[in-house]
């Protein structure tokens, strides 16, 4: 049931699909598996979804749970795949601006900052490419597999590796500035949330369900805070990973864990402002007015939480067990994608499904991206689409 451990660590990684099945079987006494919700016909759609373009140059994972994603910037959409290719795509039509072949089994990134595009590999290598043309600037070896996108502020690059290390590297040449290591549980999800840099601190979500903030200059701890505390009799029940992307809005940090909690914290002190019992590995999005946090949980429910206190404004169970992506706010609606490549549009007022389209053919693990009128989605087979939505 568990994959073989990496040579550099004794950890076991449980793929999300296997974990979900195991937990459902455990909860049901091993006798049944939850079936995905049947999609109901939308009698009067309130939004029309149209595809502008589609490309086959997205973050294909070759069946692995990897930290490959899509990264959106003003000049391009950047993607990388498990076979070592990195792309810069035209945002307007999906055409390839440049392509780079790293000859690595990529597993984390790309991250774009300044004139660099950063990607990490399963073979413990980190590569910096030129943002302008994809040419290689430098590559360096880190302690173990990179399974989360690196973070960078243009001067310092932060890398999380599967052996529990957080390392700071010079953005100029990849040389190591400092590194810290923490003990990891024997059983975790396969994946890590990407670290985030806020001013002169870097914040990481750990497999233990805790957050740690460190000084960017030397790695010294600033604060630590528990989002979820591992509980249960078995290692399976005690999984508490913070795998969902950390979300920073102003002075508030939103952290979401598989251990069963969503929390809002003060970025600079780590103090918890509120906490809500929701188990998630996908992530969340904040509304355009900043008043609501939308979250998808591991059962396929979509939640709207008040950012002021975490109270639930609504919860939709219409997409239960459809392995939903993180949500995005697009043209005033809440958009989520599922394991069959459908994208569903929900009313921000009550969570009712008001529109649907199937622009992709497989599961969407990558965080949806929004820029202007476009919603960008990518599935695990490497397909990328740009969508427009128009209210009826």
Short mmCIF file of C-alpha atoms in Angstrom, two decimals:
data_model
loop_
_atom_site.label_atom_id
_atom_site.label_comp_id
_atom_site.label_asym_id
_atom_site.label_seq_id
_atom_site.Cartn_x
_atom_site.Cartn_y
_atom_site.Cartn_z
CA UNK A 1 0.00 0.00 0.00
CA UNK A 2 2.92 2.34 0.63
CA UNK A 3 5.58 3.24 -1.91
CA UNK A 4 9.19 2.38 -1.22
CA UNK A 5 11.11 4.99 0.77
CA UNK A 6 13.68 7.16 -0.90
CA UNK A 7 17.29 6.27 -0.28
CA UNK A 8 17.88 9.50 1.61
CA UNK A 9 15.10 9.06 4.16
CA UNK A 10 13.03 6.48 6.02
CA UNK A 11 9.76 8.24 5.28
CA UNK A 12 6.93 6.52 3.48
CA UNK A 13 4.82 8.55 1.05
CA UNK A 14 1.16 7.76 0.52
CA UNK A 15 -0.36 8.98 -2.76
CA UNK A 16 -3.54 10.99 -2.28
CA UNK A 17 -5.78 8.58 -4.15
CA UNK A 18 -4.55 5.66 -2.05
CA UNK A 19 -4.88 7.68 1.14
CA UNK A 20 -8.44 8.71 0.37
CA UNK A 21 -9.41 5.10 -0.34
CA UNK A 22 -7.72 3.89 2.83
CA UNK A 23 -9.46 6.44 5.03
CA UNK A 24 -12.86 5.77 3.49
CA UNK A 25 -12.43 2.02 3.94
CA UNK A 26 -11.33 2.57 7.52
CA UNK A 27 -14.33 4.78 8.26
CA UNK A 28 -16.72 2.29 6.66
CA UNK A 29 -15.29 -0.80 8.30
CA UNK A 30 -13.60 -1.85 5.05
CA UNK A 31 -16.87 -2.69 3.33
CA UNK A 32 -17.54 0.16 0.87
CA UNK A 33 -16.01 3.03 -1.04
CA UNK A 34 -17.71 6.39 -1.50
CA UNK A 35 -18.85 7.05 -5.06
CA UNK A 36 -18.37 10.46 -6.72
CA UNK A 37 -21.49 12.59 -6.85
CA UNK A 38 -23.48 12.32 -10.07
CA UNK A 39 -23.51 15.64 -11.88
CA UNK A 40 -26.99 17.11 -12.02
CA UNK A 41 -28.18 18.98 -15.08
CA UNK A 42 -28.08 22.77 -14.69
CA UNK A 43 -31.49 23.85 -15.88
CA UNK A 44 -30.78 27.58 -16.13
CA UNK A 45 -27.04 28.29 -16.31
CA UNK A 46 -26.05 31.70 -15.03
CA UNK A 47 -22.59 31.67 -16.58
CA UNK A 48 -21.28 30.65 -20.00
CA UNK A 49 -17.77 29.18 -20.12
CA UNK A 50 -15.73 29.39 -23.32
CA UNK A 51 -12.27 28.04 -24.14
CA UNK A 52 -9.84 30.52 -25.67
CA UNK A 53 -7.02 28.04 -26.25
CA UNK A 54 -5.63 24.68 -25.19
CA UNK A 55 -2.03 23.42 -25.14
CA UNK A 56 -0.37 20.08 -24.43
CA UNK A 57 2.61 21.68 -22.73
CA UNK A 58 1.46 21.70 -19.13
CA UNK A 59 2.71 20.08 -15.90
CA UNK A 60 2.39 16.39 -16.88
CA UNK A 61 3.30 14.23 -13.87
CA UNK A 62 3.63 10.74 -15.41
CA UNK A 63 1.30 9.41 -12.73
CA UNK A 64 3.30 10.72 -9.76
CA UNK A 65 2.20 13.19 -7.09
CA UNK A 66 4.67 15.97 -7.77
CA UNK A 67 5.13 19.62 -6.93
CA UNK A 68 4.84 20.64 -10.58
CA UNK A 69 2.58 23.57 -11.22
CA UNK A 70 1.85 26.44 -13.57
CA UNK A 71 3.08 29.94 -12.77
CA UNK A 72 1.50 33.05 -14.22
CA UNK A 73 3.31 36.33 -14.83
CA UNK A 74 2.61 39.36 -16.93
CA UNK A 75 4.83 38.19 -19.80
CA UNK A 76 4.01 34.45 -19.92
CA UNK A 77 2.53 31.32 -18.38
CA UNK A 78 5.37 29.05 -17.21
CA UNK A 79 5.00 25.27 -16.90
CA UNK A 80 7.24 22.23 -16.40
CA UNK A 81 6.73 18.47 -16.82
CA UNK A 82 8.12 15.34 -15.20
CA UNK A 83 10.30 14.58 -18.24
CA UNK A 84 12.43 17.66 -17.71
CA UNK A 85 10.88 20.17 -20.09
CA UNK A 86 10.16 23.75 -19.05
CA UNK A 87 7.96 26.03 -21.16
CA UNK A 88 7.11 29.70 -21.40
CA UNK A 89 3.71 30.04 -23.08
CA UNK A 90 2.02 33.07 -24.54
CA UNK A 91 -0.87 33.95 -22.20
CA UNK A 92 -3.13 35.07 -25.01
CA UNK A 93 -2.92 32.07 -27.35
CA UNK A 94 -0.86 29.31 -25.70
CA UNK A 95 1.95 29.47 -28.28
CA UNK A 96 5.40 28.40 -27.08
CA UNK A 97 7.72 31.37 -26.48
CA UNK A 98 10.61 29.12 -25.48
CA UNK A 99 11.28 25.57 -24.35
CA UNK A 100 14.16 24.30 -22.21
CA UNK A 101 15.23 20.66 -21.74
CA UNK A 102 16.87 20.12 -18.36
CA UNK A 103 17.44 16.35 -18.80
CA UNK A 104 16.10 15.86 -15.27
CA UNK A 105 13.08 14.14 -13.73
CA UNK A 106 11.49 17.36 -12.56
CA UNK A 107 9.35 17.32 -9.43
CA UNK A 108 9.00 20.91 -8.20
CA UNK A 109 8.30 24.26 -9.85
CA UNK A 110 8.52 26.33 -11.88
CA UNK A 111 8.96 29.37 -9.69
CA UNK A 112 9.51 32.69 -11.45
CA UNK A 113 11.22 35.66 -9.80
CA UNK A 114 13.20 38.46 -11.39
CA UNK A 115 15.00 37.10 -14.45
CA UNK A 116 14.98 33.48 -13.23
CA UNK A 117 12.79 30.40 -13.65
CA UNK A 118 13.54 27.80 -10.96
CA UNK A 119 12.80 24.06 -11.06
CA UNK A 120 13.79 21.15 -8.81
CA UNK A 121 14.20 17.45 -9.53
CA UNK A 122 13.69 14.00 -8.02
CA UNK A 123 17.48 13.60 -8.24
CA UNK A 124 18.09 16.46 -5.77
CA UNK A 125 19.07 19.10 -8.31
CA UNK A 126 17.89 22.69 -8.55
CA UNK A 127 18.17 24.56 -11.85
CA UNK A 128 17.86 28.27 -12.63
CA UNK A 129 16.90 29.20 -16.19
CA UNK A 130 16.79 32.56 -17.90
CA UNK A 131 13.30 33.99 -17.90
CA UNK A 132 13.99 35.62 -21.26
CA UNK A 133 14.97 32.56 -23.32
CA UNK A 134 15.20 29.47 -21.07
CA UNK A 135 18.98 29.20 -21.20
CA UNK A 136 20.56 27.65 -18.11
CA UNK A 137 22.04 30.07 -15.59
CA UNK A 138 23.19 27.57 -12.97
CA UNK A 139 22.38 24.25 -11.36
CA UNK A 140 23.23 22.90 -7.95
CA UNK A 141 22.72 19.79 -5.84
CA UNK A 142 20.57 19.87 -2.69
CA UNK A 143 20.15 17.26 0.03
CA UNK A 144 17.30 15.20 -1.47
CA UNK A 145 14.28 15.24 -3.79
CA UNK A 146 12.56 18.59 -4.33
CA UNK A 147 8.79 18.02 -4.11
CA UNK A 148 7.58 21.61 -3.77
CA UNK A 149 8.14 24.72 -5.87
CA UNK A 150 11.06 26.77 -4.51
CA UNK A 151 10.50 30.29 -3.20
CA UNK A 152 12.59 33.29 -4.22
CA UNK A 153 12.77 37.03 -3.68
CA UNK A 154 15.39 37.55 -6.39
CA UNK A 155 18.29 37.40 -3.92
CA UNK A 156 17.64 34.26 -1.89
CA UNK A 157 16.09 30.97 -3.04
CA UNK A 158 14.40 28.73 -0.46
CA UNK A 159 14.12 25.00 -1.16
CA UNK A 160 12.17 22.38 0.80
CA UNK A 161 13.34 18.81 0.34
CA UNK A 162 11.74 15.49 1.19
CA UNK A 163 14.22 14.73 4.00
CA UNK A 164 12.86 17.57 6.17
CA UNK A 165 15.40 20.24 5.25
CA UNK A 166 14.82 23.90 4.47
CA UNK A 167 17.78 25.39 2.61
CA UNK A 168 18.58 28.94 1.54
CA UNK A 169 20.63 29.38 -1.63
CA UNK A 170 22.11 32.39 -3.35
CA UNK A 171 20.00 33.37 -6.36
CA UNK A 172 23.21 34.48 -8.04
CA UNK A 173 24.96 31.12 -8.29
CA UNK A 174 23.01 28.53 -6.26
CA UNK A 175 25.55 28.32 -3.43
CA UNK A 176 24.12 27.36 -0.04
CA UNK A 177 23.71 30.12 2.54
CA UNK A 178 22.17 28.07 5.36
CA UNK A 179 20.11 24.95 5.99
CA UNK A 180 17.98 23.55 8.81
CA UNK A 181 16.55 20.08 9.32
CA UNK A 182 13.52 18.78 11.19
CA UNK A 183 12.37 15.27 11.97
CA UNK A 184 9.52 14.07 9.77
CA UNK A 185 6.81 11.50 10.62
CA UNK A 186 7.21 7.94 9.29
CA UNK A 187 4.11 8.26 7.09
CA UNK A 188 3.14 11.38 5.15
CA UNK A 189 1.40 12.48 1.99
CA UNK A 190 3.65 12.67 -1.03
CA UNK A 191 4.09 16.40 -1.38
CA UNK A 192 5.03 19.57 0.43
CA UNK A 193 3.52 23.03 0.45
CA UNK A 194 5.77 25.62 -1.10
CA UNK A 195 7.49 27.97 1.34
CA UNK A 196 6.53 31.65 1.17
CA UNK A 197 8.80 34.65 1.67
CA UNK A 198 7.28 37.66 3.43
CA UNK A 199 9.71 40.51 3.91
CA UNK A 200 12.72 39.10 5.75
CA UNK A 201 11.10 35.87 6.95
CA UNK A 202 10.29 32.59 5.21
CA UNK A 203 7.33 30.46 6.33
CA UNK A 204 7.06 26.71 5.72
CA UNK A 205 4.23 24.25 6.34
CA UNK A 206 5.49 20.97 7.79
CA UNK A 207 4.40 17.34 7.68
CA UNK A 208 3.77 17.51 11.43
CA UNK A 209 0.90 19.97 10.96
CA UNK A 210 3.01 22.89 12.19
CA UNK A 211 4.14 26.13 10.59
CA UNK A 212 7.62 27.49 11.11
CA UNK A 213 8.82 31.02 10.35
CA UNK A 214 12.57 31.58 9.97
CA UNK A 215 14.76 34.59 9.42
CA UNK A 216 15.69 34.82 5.77
CA UNK A 217 19.20 35.99 6.61
CA UNK A 218 20.34 33.03 8.72
CA UNK A 219 17.50 30.53 9.19
CA UNK A 220 17.01 31.27 12.88
CA UNK A 221 13.43 30.59 14.08
CA UNK A 222 11.04 33.53 14.46
CA UNK A 223 7.93 31.61 15.51
CA UNK A 224 6.28 28.20 15.25
CA UNK A 225 2.60 27.40 15.41
CA UNK A 226 0.50 24.24 15.26
CA UNK A 227 -2.23 24.25 12.63
CA UNK A 228 -3.22 20.63 13.37
CA UNK A 229 -2.00 18.23 16.03
CA UNK A 230 -1.55 14.59 14.89
CA UNK A 231 -4.07 12.32 16.59
CA UNK A 232 -5.28 8.74 16.24
CA UNK A 233 -4.02 5.26 16.99
CA UNK A 234 -2.36 4.50 13.67
CA UNK A 235 0.22 6.36 11.57
CA UNK A 236 -2.43 6.62 8.85
CA UNK A 237 -4.84 8.42 11.17
CA UNK A 238 -2.05 10.70 12.43
CA UNK A 239 -1.21 12.20 9.03
CA UNK A 240 -1.34 15.98 9.53
CA UNK A 241 0.59 17.35 6.53
CA UNK A 242 0.28 20.94 5.44
CA UNK A 243 0.37 20.23 1.70
CA UNK A 244 -2.00 22.93 0.44
CA UNK A 245 -0.35 26.15 -0.75
CA UNK A 246 0.03 28.77 1.96
CA UNK A 247 -1.98 31.89 1.20
CA UNK A 248 -0.90 35.36 2.33
CA UNK A 249 -3.32 38.27 2.19
CA UNK A 250 -1.96 41.42 3.81
CA UNK A 251 -0.89 40.51 7.34
CA UNK A 252 -2.93 37.30 7.39
CA UNK A 253 -1.59 33.84 6.57
CA UNK A 254 -4.11 31.12 5.72
CA UNK A 255 -2.84 27.57 6.27
CA UNK A 256 -4.75 24.39 5.45
CA UNK A 257 -3.83 20.92 6.64
CA UNK A 258 -4.80 17.31 6.05
CA UNK A 259 -4.79 16.95 9.83
CA UNK A 260 -8.20 18.57 9.92
CA UNK A 261 -7.84 22.32 10.34
CA UNK A 262 -7.87 25.57 8.39
CA UNK A 263 -6.35 28.46 10.29
CA UNK A 264 -5.84 32.19 9.88
CA UNK A 265 -2.67 33.48 11.53
CA UNK A 266 -0.78 36.72 11.92
CA UNK A 267 2.11 36.57 9.46
CA UNK A 268 4.61 38.26 11.75
CA UNK A 269 3.79 36.73 15.15
CA UNK A 270 2.20 33.39 14.25
CA UNK A 271 -0.74 34.10 16.55
CA UNK A 272 -3.90 32.23 15.54
CA UNK A 273 -6.79 34.54 14.67
CA UNK A 274 -9.24 31.72 14.10
CA UNK A 275 -9.31 28.01 13.36
CA UNK A 276 -11.89 25.87 11.56
CA UNK A 277 -12.12 22.04 11.48
CA UNK A 278 -11.77 21.27 7.75
CA UNK A 279 -9.47 18.59 6.30
CA UNK A 280 -7.89 19.61 2.99
CA UNK A 281 -4.85 19.05 0.79
CA UNK A 282 -5.83 21.26 -2.16
CA UNK A 283 -6.02 24.85 -0.94
CA UNK A 284 -8.11 27.98 -0.89
CA UNK A 285 -8.78 31.35 -2.49
CA UNK A 286 -9.86 34.68 -1.09
CA UNK A 287 -12.76 36.63 -2.61
CA UNK A 288 -12.13 39.82 -4.53
CA UNK A 289 -13.41 41.93 -1.63
CA UNK A 290 -11.30 39.99 0.88
CA UNK A 291 -14.30 39.05 3.00
CA UNK A 292 -14.46 35.29 2.28
CA UNK A 293 -12.06 32.38 2.05
CA UNK A 294 -13.18 29.57 -0.25
CA UNK A 295 -11.83 26.08 0.55
CA UNK A 296 -12.33 22.61 -0.93
CA UNK A 297 -12.10 19.73 1.53
CA UNK A 298 -11.00 16.11 1.09
CA UNK A 299 -14.62 14.91 0.78
CA UNK A 300 -15.31 17.22 -2.15
CA UNK A 301 -17.27 19.88 -0.29
CA UNK A 302 -16.76 23.55 -1.07
CA UNK A 303 -16.79 25.97 1.87
CA UNK A 304 -17.18 29.74 2.06
CA UNK A 305 -15.66 31.02 5.32
CA UNK A 306 -15.80 34.55 6.68
CA UNK A 307 -12.22 35.84 6.77
CA UNK A 308 -12.96 37.83 9.92
CA UNK A 309 -13.75 34.84 12.14
CA UNK A 310 -13.85 31.58 10.11
CA UNK A 311 -17.63 31.21 10.35
CA UNK A 312 -19.17 29.21 7.50
CA UNK A 313 -21.29 31.35 5.18
CA UNK A 314 -22.21 28.22 3.21
CA UNK A 315 -21.10 24.70 2.38
CA UNK A 316 -21.85 22.91 -0.90
CA UNK A 317 -21.81 19.09 -1.05
CA UNK A 318 -23.01 18.86 -4.67
CA UNK A 319 -19.55 17.72 -5.83
CA UNK A 320 -18.81 15.20 -3.07
CA UNK A 321 -15.91 12.79 -3.64
CA UNK A 322 -15.05 14.29 -7.03
CA UNK A 323 -11.46 15.08 -5.91
CA UNK A 324 -11.73 18.81 -6.37
CA UNK A 325 -8.95 21.21 -7.14
CA UNK A 326 -8.35 24.29 -5.09
CA UNK A 327 -10.95 26.97 -5.85
CA UNK A 328 -10.42 30.18 -7.78
CA UNK A 329 -12.47 33.35 -7.97
CA UNK A 330 -13.19 34.03 -11.65
CA UNK A 331 -15.45 36.76 -12.98
CA UNK A 332 -17.21 36.93 -9.61
CA UNK A 333 -17.88 33.17 -9.39
CA UNK A 334 -16.16 30.38 -7.44
CA UNK A 335 -14.57 27.93 -9.90
CA UNK A 336 -13.37 24.41 -9.04
CA UNK A 337 -12.21 21.55 -11.28
CA UNK A 338 -12.65 17.83 -10.66
CA UNK A 339 -11.09 14.44 -11.41
CA UNK A 340 -12.80 14.15 -14.80
CA UNK A 341 -11.66 17.53 -16.11
CA UNK A 342 -14.94 19.38 -15.51
CA UNK A 343 -14.82 22.93 -14.20
CA UNK A 344 -17.80 23.97 -12.08
CA UNK A 345 -18.88 27.53 -11.35
CA UNK A 346 -20.59 28.18 -8.00
CA UNK A 347 -22.54 31.19 -6.82
CA UNK A 348 -20.50 33.13 -4.25
CA UNK A 349 -23.73 33.89 -2.40
CA UNK A 350 -24.93 30.35 -1.61
CA UNK A 351 -22.66 27.79 -3.33
CA UNK A 352 -25.25 26.73 -5.89
CA UNK A 353 -23.72 25.38 -9.14
CA UNK A 354 -24.57 27.88 -11.88
CA UNK A 355 -22.31 26.80 -14.74
CA UNK A 356 -20.19 23.90 -15.98
CA UNK A 357 -17.82 23.02 -18.82
CA UNK A 358 -15.43 20.14 -19.54
CA UNK A 359 -12.32 21.70 -21.09
CA UNK A 360 -9.94 18.96 -19.89
CA UNK A 361 -9.91 15.18 -19.80
CA UNK A 362 -8.31 14.34 -16.47
CA UNK A 363 -7.76 15.37 -12.85
CA UNK A 364 -6.72 18.92 -12.02
CA UNK A 365 -4.17 18.97 -9.20
CA UNK A 366 -2.59 22.32 -10.03
CA UNK A 367 -3.88 25.47 -8.38
CA UNK A 368 -6.14 27.29 -10.87
CA UNK A 369 -4.81 30.69 -11.93
CA UNK A 370 -6.74 33.86 -12.73
CA UNK A 371 -5.54 36.88 -14.69
CA UNK A 372 -8.01 39.44 -15.92
CA UNK A 373 -10.80 37.68 -17.76
CA UNK A 374 -8.90 34.38 -18.07
CA UNK A 375 -8.95 31.26 -15.88
CA UNK A 376 -5.99 28.93 -16.50
CA UNK A 377 -6.32 25.22 -15.65
CA UNK A 378 -3.92 22.30 -16.09
CA UNK A 379 -4.56 18.56 -15.72
CA UNK A 380 -2.16 15.75 -14.78
CA UNK A 381 -1.77 14.70 -18.43
CA UNK A 382 -0.15 18.02 -19.29
CA UNK A 383 -3.06 19.80 -20.92
CA UNK A 384 -3.47 23.52 -20.21
CA UNK A 385 -6.53 25.63 -21.04
CA UNK A 386 -7.41 29.30 -20.89
CA UNK A 387 -11.10 29.92 -20.20
CA UNK A 388 -13.39 32.91 -20.24
CA UNK A 389 -16.62 33.11 -18.26
CA UNK A 390 -19.52 35.42 -18.93
CA UNK A 391 -22.55 35.94 -16.72
CA UNK A 392 -25.86 35.29 -18.49
#
